Amino acid sequence: MIVTTDALILKGMKYRETSRILTMFTRDCGKVSVIAKGARAQGSRFYGALDPLSHVRLVMYKKDSRDLQFLSQCDLLDSHRTLSCSIEHMPFGLAVIELLNITTHQDEINIPLFELTLQTLRSMNAATKNAVLALYYFEMKIIEILGFRPQLDRCAICGLGREEDEEFTMGFGGIVCTGCSSNNQFQVSRSAVEMLRYLQRAFSPKLALELELSNALKTDVGNALRVFLQHHIDGFRGLKSESVFASFG
Ligand SMILES: [Zn+2]
């Protein structure tokens, strides 16, 4: 079957003398692995269109019985060049596609997830600062798309919204009040909870970019999201890109 669809490039590796194997998240077929024959040869028709973070339109020969599909054509729609060339912001973009990669399975179609990722990368590409907040927006929304929307308005265990609590912990279902918390391992301040609520309500990563947060609060929000992701995503142990961007606050 010949398929034409939009896709985001997650990663690639060299194959044999001149080819590349790529993992892509397509709008209409979900995640696929494709082989781009001759992609590394001089004058290749794929030149400049196969870099991670890129938004492309591709044509592939797809056979459901095969794990590796044959890429016939790939046109670059947007390389998100500002993002991919920024030493400071690029790790956030890589964290987005890394998280997308570990939470998706081959051939599972998820158009809302495709749109969310595209919207996030576009916002990061246009961001002059705070790109990490677009990553937090993405983390909050991907959790929701995967079906694990955290309870942030009141304690996920007793259901009470105790106004006097200044500290919460992050649990399996969302925030947990001090009365119900059995450990103080994953503390989240009230200000961080307010930021998490804002991200949950926001309908665009652009709204996340407008926030002005201290570095301490950014770290708090990021940690709370990581803890929640670890509860729900098998094999999530923090992202490879995370250690790179830790230093950028
Ligand atoms: Zn409680």
PDB file of C-alpha atoms in Angstrom, residues 15-16 19 21 25-26 37 49 64 93-94 100 107 132 140 144 151 163 165 168 197 248:
ATOM      1  CA  TYR A  15      22.545   1.461   7.746  1.00  0.00           C
ATOM      2  CA  ARG A  16      25.029  -0.246   5.445  1.00  0.00           C
ATOM      3  CA  SER A  19      21.268   4.127   3.800  1.00  0.00           C
ATOM      4  CA  ILE A  21      16.903   3.611   9.149  1.00  0.00           C
ATOM      5  CA  PHE A  25       5.786   9.242  14.283  1.00  0.00           C
ATOM      6  CA  THR A  26       3.282   9.648  11.477  1.00  0.00           C
ATOM      7  CA  LYS A  37      17.873   3.752   0.726  1.00  0.00           C
ATOM      8  CA  ALA A  49      14.966  16.052   5.198  1.00  0.00           C
ATOM      9  CA  ASP A  64       1.605  -4.523   7.677  1.00  0.00           C
ATOM     10  CA  GLY A  93      13.029  19.379  21.841  1.00  0.00           C
ATOM     11  CA  LEU A  94      14.925  16.099  22.086  1.00  0.00           C
ATOM     12  CA  LEU A 100       6.980  10.439  22.458  1.00  0.00           C
ATOM     13  CA  ASP A 107       1.455   1.342  14.220  1.00  0.00           C
ATOM     14  CA  VAL A 132      11.548  24.160  29.233  1.00  0.00           C
ATOM     15  CA  MET A 140       1.268  17.367  31.331  1.00  0.00           C
ATOM     16  CA  GLU A 144      -3.628  13.171  29.855  1.00  0.00           C
ATOM     17  CA  GLN A 151      -5.888  15.052  40.223  1.00  0.00           C
ATOM     18  CA  GLU A 163      -6.343  25.352  52.117  1.00  0.00           C
ATOM     19  CA  ASP A 165      -1.479  22.907  53.255  1.00  0.00           C
ATOM     20  CA  PHE A 168       1.916  18.225  49.065  1.00  0.00           C
ATOM     21  CA  ARG A 197      -2.928  23.379  37.481  1.00  0.00           C
ATOM     22  CA  PHE A 248      19.872  25.495  32.099  1.00  0.00           C
TER      23      PHE A 248
END
